[in-house]
Amino acid sequence: MLLLLQFFVLLLAFISQEYESIAQYVPPYTTMVSPVHKHIDVATPLYSVQIDTLWEITRITPANFLIDIDAPFIWHDCIQQWNKRPVSCPMYRRCIFPVSCEDLQCTKVRSYYSYKNPSCPPETNSSRLPGLGSCSCPVNVMNPLTKSCTQALLNYDDLIVNTTNGRNPFNAFPFSTLNAACAPSSAFKYFPANVTGVMALSLSPYAFQTFFKQAAKKILALCLPSSRNTSAPGVLFYGDGPYYFHPHSNVDITSFLSYTPLLERLDSFGYFIRVNAIVIKQRSIEIPTKATTKLSTTKAYTTLRTDIYNRVVRRFSKVTKRIPLAKPVTPFKLCFRTFVNGTRVGLKVPDISFSLQDGKKWIVSTANSMKQITKYVACLAFVDGGATSEHGIEIGTFQFEDNFVVFDLEKSTFGFSSSLLKKQTSCANFNFTSIKRWY
Ligand SMILES: *[C@@H]1O[C@H](CO)[C@@H](O)[C@H](O)[C@H]1NC(C)=O
Ligand SMILES: *[C@@H]1O[C@H](CO)[C@@H](O)[C@H](O)[C@H]1NC(C)=O
Ligand SMILES: *[C@@H]1O[C@H](CO)[C@@H](O)[C@H](O)[C@H]1NC(C)=O
Ligand SMILES: *[C@@H]1O[C@H](CO)[C@@H](O)[C@H](O)[C@H]1NC(C)=O
Ligand SMILES: *[C@@H]1O[C@H](CO)[C@@H](O)[C@H](O)[C@H]1NC(C)=O
Ligand SMILES: *[C@@H]1O[C@H](CO)[C@@H](O)[C@H](O)[C@H]1NC(C)=O
C-alpha cells in the first residue's frame, strides 16, 4: 500500500511538472470551440464532436465523440493503466489512469450521476486490475443507440479543446484532469466508424462543460451541419461568445436568437422546453399541458406522440394538397413526389412552427421539415412515436441542422435561431482556420 502511495505521489508530481509550463499561460479568450461532424454510415445520421485526447502524457490525438445531451458523464474506447508511461499500451489504443474505488469521485459518480436505466445490472463495487493490485471504479455506461448497458471503468482523463475569439480557433487549451470512463470497444455497437466515445453535454455535474473552470460562462452553443463534408464541419462552443459565421463577419450570431426557459426534470440530465402548440399555416395544434418536450441529439427526427402526430399530419396534408403524394418510406408516413412526368416539382410547403412560452416561435422551414429520400421522393421528417411515448414531443437532429442553438446553463434558457439558411449562412460557416499562439 505504501509503495503504491509513493508511486502515486511521484506520478502526480511528474504530471504537474509536465503541466507547469502550460499552466503559466493564461488564454486570452474564455470561449472554447470544437468541430462537429455529421456521420451517415449508420442507420440514421449521427453527429460527433472532435476533441484532442492526451494519453501517455505526451501524445495528443484527435478523437470523435458522439454528441449526447443526455449522458451523465463522458466515456470512450480506452484501456486503464496505472502506469502512465506504459510500454504495454497496445498500439493505437488509449491508455488512461484509473480512479480508485476508494476515491470520492467513484462514490459520487456511481451513486448520484450514473446511467439510470432498469436494464443496467448493479455495478460491482470494485475491480482489480492486473499489475498493481489496486481496485478501480466500475460504472455503467449505456449505448444511446441500443440502450444496452456495459460496465466501464472510471478514470482521470485529459481532453483538450481550442480557445476562440469567436472568429477563429486558437491553439490547444489544455485543462486539468476530468473524470471519464473507459469502455471496451464492444460498448460502441452501431456507432459510426471513427466515433470512439460519448460526449456528455447534459445538466449532469460530470458533463464536459463543467470541467472548464476557465470558461467565463456555462453556456453551450451547438450548430449541427447538414453536410457530412469534413472540411466544412459544424461547431460547438463552450462559453458566452461572441460567435461569428461567414459571411456575417461583424454580426454576432446571438443577435439572431430567441430564448425560452429550459425546464429541468428530476429524473433526467436532459433538456426540456415547453411547446404550447405546433402551428401550420395559422392553424394551431394545441399540445396538452402534460405532454413534455425533450431535446435530443441522438434521435434523427422529431418524434411526436400518436395523437399529436396524427393532427400534425392531417393539417400538413391539407395545406399541401397540390403536391402529388408518393408511397410512404419508413419511418415516415407522409411523402411527396418531387418529380412528376420528368419535371421537378417545387416543394412549396408551409413552415411548421413550435409556439413556445411568451409567444416565441421556433420556425421549422422546408430544409428542416422535408427530408429528401431520393431524387424523386421527399417526406415530412416527423415520426410517430406511438400512443404511449414517454414524451409528447422529442425534437430530433434533422430539425436542429443549420439552426444555431444555445443551452445557457447560467440563466437556464434555451436560445434558437431557426434556420440560418434564411440568414444566408449555415452551421458550416465558422472559420476553422487556426491562428497559432505560442505558450
Ligand atoms: C478519424 O477522426 C479523426 C478525428 O476527427 C481524424 O483526424 C481522422 O482523419 C479520421 N479518420 C478517418 C479514417 O476518417
Ligand atoms: C457495494 O457497496 C455498498 C456499500 O458498501 C453495498 O451496500 C453494496 O451491497 C455493494 N454492492 C455489491 C454489488 O457488492
Ligand atoms: C486545435 O488547434 C490546432 C492548431 O492550433 C489544430 O491542429 C488542432 O486540430 C485543433 N484541435 C481540435 C480538436 O480541433
Ligand atoms: C467541402 O467543403 C470545402 C470547404 O468549404 C469545399 O471547398 C468543398 O467543395 C466541399 N466539398 C463538397 C463535396 O461539398
Ligand atoms: C403526367 O402525364 C400524364 C400523361 O401525359 C397525364 O395524364 C398526367 O396528368 C400528368 N401528370 C401531371 C401531374 O402533370
Ligand atoms: C478565415 O480566417 C483566416 C485567418 O484569419 C483568414 O485569412 C481567412 O480569410 C478567413 N476565411 C474566410 C472565408 O473568412
Coordinates of C-alpha atoms and ligand atoms in Angstrom, one line a residue:
M1 CA 0.0 0.0 0.0
L2 CA 2.8 2.4 1.0
L3 CA 4.6 1.6 -2.2
L4 CA 1.5 2.3 -4.2
L5 CA 1.1 5.7 -2.4
Q6 CA 4.7 6.6 -3.2
F7 CA 4.1 5.7 -6.7
F8 CA 1.1 7.9 -6.8
V9 CA 2.8 10.9 -5.4
L10 CA 5.7 10.5 -7.8
L11 CA 3.3 10.2 -10.7
L12 CA 1.3 13.2 -9.7
A13 CA 4.4 15.3 -9.2
F14 CA 5.5 14.3 -12.6
I15 CA 2.2 15.1 -14.2
S16 CA 2.0 18.5 -12.6
Q17 CA 5.5 19.2 -13.7
E18 CA 4.6 18.4 -17.2
Y19 CA 1.7 20.9 -17.0
E20 CA 3.6 23.6 -15.2
S21 CA 4.9 25.4 -18.3
I22 CA 1.5 25.2 -19.8
A23 CA -0.3 26.3 -16.7
Q24 CA 1.5 29.6 -16.7
Y25 CA -0.1 30.5 -20.0
V26 CA -3.3 32.4 -19.5
P27 CA -5.5 32.1 -22.5
P28 CA -6.8 35.5 -23.8
Y29 CA -10.2 34.0 -24.6
T30 CA -12.7 32.3 -22.4
T31 CA -14.8 30.6 -25.1
M32 CA -13.7 27.3 -26.5
V33 CA -14.5 25.7 -29.8
S34 CA -14.7 22.2 -31.4
P35 CA -15.6 21.0 -34.9
V36 CA -18.8 18.9 -35.3
H37 CA -19.0 16.2 -37.9
K38 CA -22.0 14.5 -39.4
H39 CA -21.9 10.7 -39.9
I40 CA -24.1 9.0 -42.4
D41 CA -22.6 5.5 -42.4
V42 CA -25.2 4.5 -39.8
A43 CA -29.0 3.8 -39.8
T44 CA -29.8 7.4 -39.2
P45 CA -27.4 10.3 -39.2
L46 CA -25.3 11.0 -36.0
Y47 CA -23.1 13.8 -35.0
S48 CA -19.8 13.9 -33.2
V49 CA -17.5 16.5 -31.7
Q50 CA -13.8 16.3 -32.4
I51 CA -11.7 16.6 -29.2
D52 CA -8.0 16.2 -28.7
T53 CA -7.2 13.5 -26.3
L54 CA -4.0 13.3 -24.3
W55 CA -2.6 9.9 -23.5
E56 CA 0.7 8.5 -22.3
I57 CA 1.2 12.1 -21.1
T58 CA 2.7 13.5 -24.3
R59 CA 0.7 12.2 -27.2
I60 CA -2.1 14.3 -28.4
T61 CA -4.5 12.7 -31.0
P62 CA -7.9 13.9 -32.1
A63 CA -10.9 11.6 -31.5
N64 CA -14.6 11.9 -32.3
F65 CA -17.1 11.7 -29.5
L66 CA -20.9 11.2 -30.2
I67 CA -22.8 14.3 -29.1
D68 CA -25.2 13.2 -26.3
I69 CA -27.1 15.9 -24.4
D70 CA -28.5 13.2 -22.0
A71 CA -25.4 11.4 -20.9
P72 CA -24.3 11.7 -17.2
F73 CA -20.6 11.5 -18.0
I74 CA -18.1 11.1 -20.8
W75 CA -16.9 7.7 -21.8
H76 CA -14.7 6.4 -24.6
D77 CA -12.9 3.5 -26.0
C78 CA -9.7 3.2 -23.9
I79 CA -7.8 0.9 -21.6
Q80 CA -6.9 1.7 -18.0
Q81 CA -3.4 1.5 -16.9
W82 CA -1.9 2.6 -13.6
N83 CA 1.4 3.4 -15.2
K84 CA 1.0 6.5 -17.4
R85 CA 4.2 5.7 -19.4
P86 CA 3.3 2.2 -20.3
V87 CA 5.4 0.1 -22.5
S88 CA 2.5 -2.3 -22.6
C89 CA -0.2 0.0 -24.0
P90 CA -1.2 -1.6 -27.3
M91 CA -0.7 0.4 -30.5
Y92 CA -3.5 2.8 -31.4
R93 CA -5.2 2.4 -28.1
R94 CA -5.5 5.0 -25.4
C95 CA -4.2 4.0 -22.0
I96 CA -5.5 6.1 -19.2
F97 CA -5.0 6.4 -15.4
P98 CA -7.9 4.9 -13.3
V99 CA -9.9 6.4 -10.5
S100 CA -9.5 4.2 -7.4
C101 CA -12.6 2.6 -5.8
E102 CA -11.7 4.5 -2.7
D103 CA -11.7 7.9 -4.3
L104 CA -14.6 10.3 -3.6
Q105 CA -15.3 10.7 -7.3
C106 CA -16.0 7.0 -7.5
T107 CA -18.8 7.1 -4.9
K108 CA -20.2 10.3 -6.3
V109 CA -20.4 9.2 -9.9
R110 CA -21.7 5.8 -9.0
S111 CA -24.4 6.8 -6.5
Y112 CA -25.7 10.1 -8.0
Y113 CA -24.6 10.5 -11.6
S114 CA -24.7 7.1 -13.1
Y115 CA -26.8 6.0 -16.1
K116 CA -30.2 5.3 -14.6
N117 CA -31.8 2.5 -16.5
P118 CA -33.6 -0.5 -15.3
S119 CA -31.8 -2.6 -17.9
C120 CA -28.4 -1.9 -16.3
P121 CA -27.2 -4.5 -13.9
P122 CA -25.9 -3.4 -10.5
E123 CA -22.3 -2.3 -10.7
T124 CA -19.8 -4.5 -8.9
N125 CA -18.1 -2.4 -6.2
S126 CA -14.6 -2.7 -7.4
S127 CA -12.5 -4.4 -9.9
R128 CA -8.9 -5.5 -9.6
L129 CA -6.6 -4.5 -12.3
P130 CA -3.7 -6.7 -13.3
G131 CA -0.4 -5.4 -12.1
L132 CA -0.5 -3.2 -9.1
G133 CA -3.4 -4.9 -7.4
S134 CA -5.4 -1.8 -6.5
C135 CA -9.1 -1.5 -7.2
S136 CA -10.6 0.6 -9.9
C137 CA -14.1 2.0 -10.1
P138 CA -16.7 0.3 -12.3
V139 CA -19.5 2.4 -13.7
N140 CA -22.4 1.5 -16.0
V141 CA -22.5 3.1 -19.4
M142 CA -25.5 2.9 -21.8
N143 CA -25.1 2.9 -25.5
P144 CA -27.6 5.6 -26.6
L145 CA -28.4 3.8 -29.8
T146 CA -29.1 0.3 -28.5
K147 CA -29.8 1.3 -24.9
S148 CA -27.7 -1.6 -23.8
C149 CA -25.5 -1.4 -20.7
T150 CA -21.8 -2.2 -20.3
Q151 CA -19.6 -1.9 -17.3
A152 CA -16.8 0.7 -17.8
L153 CA -14.1 1.9 -15.5
L154 CA -13.9 5.5 -14.3
N155 CA -10.6 7.3 -14.9
Y156 CA -8.7 10.6 -14.8
D157 CA -8.7 11.8 -18.3
D158 CA -7.3 14.7 -20.2
L159 CA -9.3 16.2 -23.1
I160 CA -8.2 19.3 -24.9
V161 CA -10.1 21.9 -26.9
N162 CA -9.0 25.1 -28.6
T163 CA -10.0 28.6 -27.5
T164 CA -11.6 31.1 -29.8
N165 CA -12.1 34.8 -30.1
G166 CA -15.4 34.0 -31.9
R167 CA -13.9 34.2 -35.4
N168 CA -11.1 31.6 -35.5
P169 CA -9.7 28.9 -33.2
F170 CA -6.5 29.5 -31.3
N171 CA -4.1 26.7 -30.4
A172 CA -4.9 24.0 -27.9
F173 CA -6.1 25.0 -24.5
P174 CA -5.1 22.3 -22.0
F175 CA -7.0 21.8 -18.8
S176 CA -6.6 19.7 -15.8
T177 CA -7.9 16.2 -15.2
L178 CA -11.5 15.3 -15.6
N179 CA -13.4 12.2 -15.0
A180 CA -14.5 10.0 -17.9
A181 CA -14.8 6.2 -18.2
C182 CA -13.0 3.7 -20.3
A183 CA -15.4 1.3 -22.0
P184 CA -14.5 -1.8 -24.1
S185 CA -14.8 -1.5 -27.9
S186 CA -17.9 -3.7 -27.7
A187 CA -19.9 -1.0 -26.0
F188 CA -19.9 1.1 -29.2
K189 CA -22.1 -1.2 -31.3
Y190 CA -23.8 0.6 -34.2
F191 CA -21.6 3.7 -33.7
P192 CA -20.4 5.4 -36.9
A193 CA -16.9 4.4 -38.0
N194 CA -14.2 6.6 -36.3
V195 CA -16.5 7.6 -33.4
T196 CA -14.9 6.2 -30.3
G197 CA -16.6 8.0 -27.4
V198 CA -19.7 9.6 -26.0
M199 CA -19.5 13.3 -25.1
A200 CA -21.8 14.2 -22.2
L201 CA -23.2 17.7 -22.7
S202 CA -26.1 17.4 -20.2
L203 CA -27.1 19.0 -16.9
S204 CA -25.0 16.4 -15.0
P205 CA -22.3 17.8 -12.8
Y206 CA -19.9 15.5 -14.7
A207 CA -20.8 16.8 -18.1
F208 CA -18.0 18.1 -20.3
Q209 CA -18.6 21.8 -19.8
T210 CA -18.5 21.5 -16.0
F211 CA -14.7 21.0 -16.3
F212 CA -14.0 24.3 -18.0
K213 CA -13.0 26.3 -15.0
Q214 CA -11.6 29.0 -17.2
A215 CA -14.8 29.4 -19.2
A216 CA -16.4 32.6 -18.2
K217 CA -19.9 31.3 -18.5
K218 CA -21.5 27.9 -18.5
I219 CA -23.0 28.2 -21.9
L220 CA -23.1 25.6 -24.7
A221 CA -23.8 26.6 -28.3
L222 CA -24.3 23.9 -30.8
C223 CA -24.7 24.1 -34.6
L224 CA -25.2 20.8 -36.4
P225 CA -24.1 20.7 -40.0
S226 CA -26.4 19.4 -42.7
S227 CA -23.5 18.1 -44.8
R228 CA -21.0 15.4 -43.9
N229 CA -18.2 17.3 -45.5
T230 CA -15.3 17.1 -43.0
S231 CA -13.6 20.2 -44.4
A232 CA -16.7 22.2 -43.6
P233 CA -17.7 21.0 -40.1
G234 CA -20.4 22.3 -37.8
V235 CA -19.4 23.8 -34.5
L236 CA -19.7 23.5 -30.7
F237 CA -18.8 26.4 -28.5
Y238 CA -18.3 26.4 -24.7
G239 CA -18.6 29.9 -23.3
D240 CA -20.5 33.0 -23.9
G241 CA -19.2 34.0 -27.3
P242 CA -19.3 36.2 -29.4
Y243 CA -19.7 33.8 -32.3
Y244 CA -19.2 34.9 -35.9
F245 CA -20.2 33.0 -39.0
H246 CA -19.1 33.8 -42.6
P247 CA -20.2 36.0 -44.4
H248 CA -21.5 38.0 -41.4
S249 CA -18.1 39.0 -40.2
N250 CA -19.4 41.6 -37.9
V251 CA -22.7 40.1 -36.7
D252 CA -22.6 38.1 -33.5
I253 CA -24.9 35.1 -34.3
T254 CA -26.5 35.5 -30.8
S255 CA -28.3 38.5 -32.3
F256 CA -30.4 36.0 -34.3
L257 CA -31.6 34.2 -31.2
S258 CA -34.8 33.9 -29.4
Y259 CA -34.9 32.4 -25.9
T260 CA -37.3 30.1 -24.0
P261 CA -36.9 28.7 -20.4
L262 CA -35.1 25.4 -20.1
L263 CA -37.2 23.1 -17.9
E264 CA -35.4 20.8 -15.5
R265 CA -36.7 17.4 -14.6
L266 CA -35.5 15.5 -11.6
D267 CA -35.3 12.1 -13.3
S268 CA -33.2 13.3 -16.2
F269 CA -30.0 15.2 -17.1
G270 CA -31.5 16.1 -20.4
Y271 CA -33.1 19.4 -21.7
F272 CA -36.8 20.1 -21.9
I273 CA -38.7 23.1 -23.2
R274 CA -42.4 23.9 -23.2
V275 CA -44.2 23.8 -26.6
N276 CA -47.7 25.2 -26.3
A277 CA -48.7 24.5 -29.9
I278 CA -47.5 23.4 -33.3
V279 CA -48.6 25.9 -35.8
I280 CA -49.1 25.2 -39.5
K281 CA -50.4 27.9 -41.8
Q282 CA -52.1 29.9 -39.0
R283 CA -53.8 26.8 -37.5
S284 CA -52.7 25.8 -34.0
I285 CA -52.4 22.3 -32.9
E286 CA -52.5 22.6 -29.1
I287 CA -50.1 20.4 -27.1
P288 CA -51.6 19.0 -23.9
T289 CA -50.0 20.6 -20.8
K290 CA -48.8 17.2 -19.6
A291 CA -47.0 16.3 -22.8
T292 CA -43.3 17.1 -22.3
T293 CA -40.9 18.3 -25.0
K294 CA -37.5 16.9 -24.9
L295 CA -34.5 17.9 -27.0
S296 CA -32.4 15.0 -28.4
T297 CA -29.0 14.8 -30.3
T298 CA -29.2 11.1 -30.9
K299 CA -32.7 10.8 -32.4
A300 CA -32.6 11.8 -36.0
Y301 CA -36.2 13.0 -36.5
T302 CA -38.7 14.8 -34.3
T303 CA -40.9 12.2 -32.7
L304 CA -44.5 13.0 -31.8
R305 CA -46.9 11.0 -29.7
T306 CA -49.5 9.5 -31.9
D307 CA -52.4 11.9 -31.0
I308 CA -50.1 14.9 -31.8
Y309 CA -48.6 13.2 -34.8
N310 CA -51.9 12.5 -36.5
R311 CA -53.2 16.0 -36.1
V312 CA -49.9 17.4 -37.5
V313 CA -50.0 15.1 -40.5
R314 CA -53.7 15.8 -41.1
R315 CA -53.1 19.5 -41.1
F316 CA -49.9 19.3 -43.2
S317 CA -51.7 17.1 -45.8
K318 CA -54.4 19.6 -46.1
V319 CA -52.1 22.5 -46.8
T320 CA -50.0 20.6 -49.3
K321 CA -52.9 19.1 -51.3
R322 CA -51.4 20.3 -54.6
I323 CA -48.2 18.2 -54.3
P324 CA -48.6 14.7 -55.6
L325 CA -48.2 12.0 -53.0
A326 CA -45.6 9.2 -53.1
K327 CA -45.7 5.9 -51.4
P328 CA -44.6 6.4 -47.8
V329 CA -41.0 5.5 -46.9
T330 CA -40.4 4.1 -43.4
P331 CA -40.3 5.6 -40.8
F332 CA -42.3 8.5 -42.5
K333 CA -46.0 8.4 -43.3
L334 CA -46.4 11.4 -45.5
C335 CA -44.3 11.5 -48.6
F336 CA -44.4 13.6 -51.8
R337 CA -43.2 13.1 -55.4
T338 CA -40.6 15.7 -56.3
F339 CA -40.5 14.6 -60.0
V340 CA -43.7 14.3 -62.0
N341 CA -43.6 13.4 -65.7
G342 CA -39.9 14.1 -65.8
T343 CA -40.1 17.6 -64.4
R344 CA -39.1 18.7 -61.0
V345 CA -41.9 19.7 -58.7
G346 CA -41.2 22.6 -56.4
L347 CA -41.7 21.6 -52.7
K348 CA -43.6 24.6 -51.7
V349 CA -44.7 23.7 -48.2
P350 CA -45.6 26.0 -45.3
D351 CA -43.3 26.4 -42.3
I352 CA -44.1 24.4 -39.2
S353 CA -43.6 26.4 -36.0
F354 CA -43.2 25.4 -32.4
S355 CA -45.1 28.0 -30.4
L356 CA -43.2 28.4 -27.1
Q357 CA -43.7 30.4 -24.0
D358 CA -44.0 34.2 -24.2
G359 CA -45.1 34.0 -27.8
K360 CA -41.7 32.9 -29.1
K361 CA -41.7 30.8 -32.3
W362 CA -39.1 28.2 -33.4
I363 CA -39.7 28.1 -37.1
V364 CA -39.1 24.8 -38.9
S365 CA -38.7 25.7 -42.6
T366 CA -38.6 23.3 -45.5
A367 CA -34.9 22.4 -45.1
N368 CA -35.7 21.1 -41.6
S369 CA -39.2 19.7 -42.3
M370 CA -38.8 17.8 -45.6
K371 CA -36.3 15.0 -45.9
Q372 CA -35.2 14.3 -49.5
I373 CA -35.1 10.5 -49.6
T374 CA -34.3 10.0 -53.3
K375 CA -34.3 12.3 -56.2
Y376 CA -38.0 11.5 -56.7
V377 CA -39.3 11.4 -53.1
A378 CA -39.3 13.7 -50.1
C379 CA -41.1 13.1 -46.8
L380 CA -42.3 15.1 -43.9
A381 CA -39.5 14.4 -41.4
F382 CA -41.6 13.8 -38.3
V383 CA -42.0 10.4 -36.8
D384 CA -44.9 8.7 -35.0
G385 CA -43.6 7.8 -31.5
G386 CA -46.6 5.6 -30.6
A387 CA -49.6 6.3 -28.4
T388 CA -47.8 5.9 -25.1
S389 CA -44.5 7.5 -25.9
E390 CA -42.8 9.0 -22.8
H391 CA -42.6 12.5 -24.3
G392 CA -45.3 14.3 -26.3
I393 CA -42.5 15.7 -28.5
E394 CA -38.9 14.8 -28.8
I395 CA -37.1 17.2 -31.1
G396 CA -34.5 15.4 -33.2
T397 CA -31.4 16.4 -35.1
F398 CA -32.8 16.8 -38.6
Q399 CA -34.7 19.8 -37.1
F400 CA -31.5 21.1 -35.5
E401 CA -29.4 21.1 -38.7
D402 CA -28.3 24.6 -39.7
N403 CA -30.0 26.0 -36.6
F404 CA -27.8 27.7 -34.0
V405 CA -28.9 26.7 -30.5
V406 CA -27.7 27.7 -27.1
F407 CA -28.0 26.0 -23.8
D408 CA -27.5 28.8 -21.3
L409 CA -27.0 26.9 -18.1
E410 CA -26.4 30.2 -16.2
K411 CA -29.8 31.6 -17.0
S412 CA -31.5 28.2 -17.6
T413 CA -32.6 29.3 -21.0
F414 CA -32.6 27.7 -24.5
G415 CA -31.7 30.0 -27.4
F416 CA -32.6 29.2 -31.0
S417 CA -32.0 30.9 -34.3
S418 CA -34.4 28.9 -36.6
S419 CA -32.8 28.2 -40.0
L420 CA -29.5 30.0 -40.6
L421 CA -30.1 29.4 -44.3
K422 CA -32.7 32.2 -44.2
K423 CA -29.9 34.4 -42.9
Q424 CA -27.6 33.4 -45.8
T425 CA -25.3 31.4 -43.6
S426 CA -25.1 27.9 -42.2
C427 CA -23.5 25.8 -39.4
A428 CA -20.6 25.0 -41.7
N429 CA -19.6 28.7 -41.9
F430 CA -17.4 29.1 -38.8
N431 CA -13.9 29.8 -39.9
F432 CA -11.8 26.9 -38.5
T433 CA -8.5 28.2 -39.9
S434 CA -6.4 28.2 -36.7
I435 CA -4.3 31.1 -35.5
K436 CA -1.2 29.9 -33.8
R437 CA -0.2 31.3 -30.4
W438 CA 2.9 30.1 -28.6
Y439 CA 3.0 29.3 -25.0
Ligands
LIG1 C1 -11.0 9.9 -37.7 O1 -11.2 11.1 -36.9 C2 -10.1 11.8 -36.6 C3 -10.5 13.0 -35.7 O2 -11.6 13.7 -36.2 C4 -9.5 12.3 -37.9 O3 -8.3 13.1 -37.6 C5 -9.1 11.2 -38.8 O4 -8.7 11.6 -40.1 C6 -10.4 10.3 -39.0 N1 -10.0 9.1 -39.8 C7 -10.8 8.7 -40.8 C8 -10.3 7.4 -41.4 O5 -11.8 9.2 -41.1
LIG2 C1 -21.3 -2.2 -2.8 O1 -21.1 -1.5 -1.6 C2 -22.2 -1.0 -0.9 C3 -21.8 -0.2 0.3 O2 -20.7 -0.7 0.9 C4 -23.1 -2.2 -0.5 O3 -24.3 -1.7 0.1 C5 -23.5 -2.9 -1.8 O4 -24.3 -4.0 -1.5 C6 -22.3 -3.4 -2.6 N1 -22.7 -3.9 -3.9 C7 -22.1 -5.0 -4.4 C8 -22.6 -5.5 -5.7 O5 -21.2 -5.7 -3.8
LIG3 C1 -6.6 22.9 -32.2 O1 -5.9 23.8 -33.0 C2 -4.7 23.2 -33.6 C3 -4.0 24.2 -34.3 O2 -3.7 25.3 -33.5 C4 -5.2 22.1 -34.5 O3 -4.0 21.4 -35.1 C5 -6.0 21.0 -33.8 O4 -6.5 20.1 -34.6 C6 -7.2 21.7 -33.1 N1 -7.8 20.7 -32.2 C7 -9.1 20.4 -32.4 C8 -9.6 19.3 -31.5 O5 -9.8 21.0 -33.1
LIG4 C1 -16.3 20.6 -48.6 O1 -16.1 21.9 -48.0 C2 -15.0 22.6 -48.6 C3 -14.7 23.8 -47.7 O2 -15.8 24.6 -47.6 C4 -15.3 22.9 -50.0 O3 -14.2 23.6 -50.6 C5 -15.6 21.6 -50.8 O4 -16.1 22.0 -52.1 C6 -16.7 20.8 -50.1 N1 -16.9 19.6 -50.7 C7 -18.0 19.1 -51.1 C8 -18.0 17.7 -51.7 O5 -19.1 19.7 -51.0
LIG5 C1 -48.4 13.2 -66.4 O1 -48.6 12.8 -67.8 C2 -49.8 12.1 -68.0 C3 -49.8 11.6 -69.4 O2 -49.3 12.6 -70.3 C4 -51.0 13.0 -67.7 O3 -52.2 12.3 -67.8 C5 -50.9 13.5 -66.2 O4 -51.9 14.4 -65.9 C6 -49.5 14.1 -66.0 N1 -49.4 14.4 -64.5 C7 -49.2 15.6 -64.0 C8 -49.2 15.7 -62.6 O5 -48.9 16.6 -64.8
LIG6 C1 -10.6 32.6 -42.2 O1 -9.6 33.1 -41.3 C2 -8.3 33.3 -41.8 C3 -7.4 33.7 -40.7 O2 -7.9 34.8 -40.1 C4 -8.4 34.3 -42.9 O3 -7.2 34.5 -43.5 C5 -9.4 33.9 -44.0 O4 -9.6 34.9 -45.0 C6 -10.8 33.5 -43.3 N1 -11.7 32.9 -44.3 C7 -12.9 33.4 -44.5 C8 -13.7 32.7 -45.6 O5 -13.3 34.4 -44.0

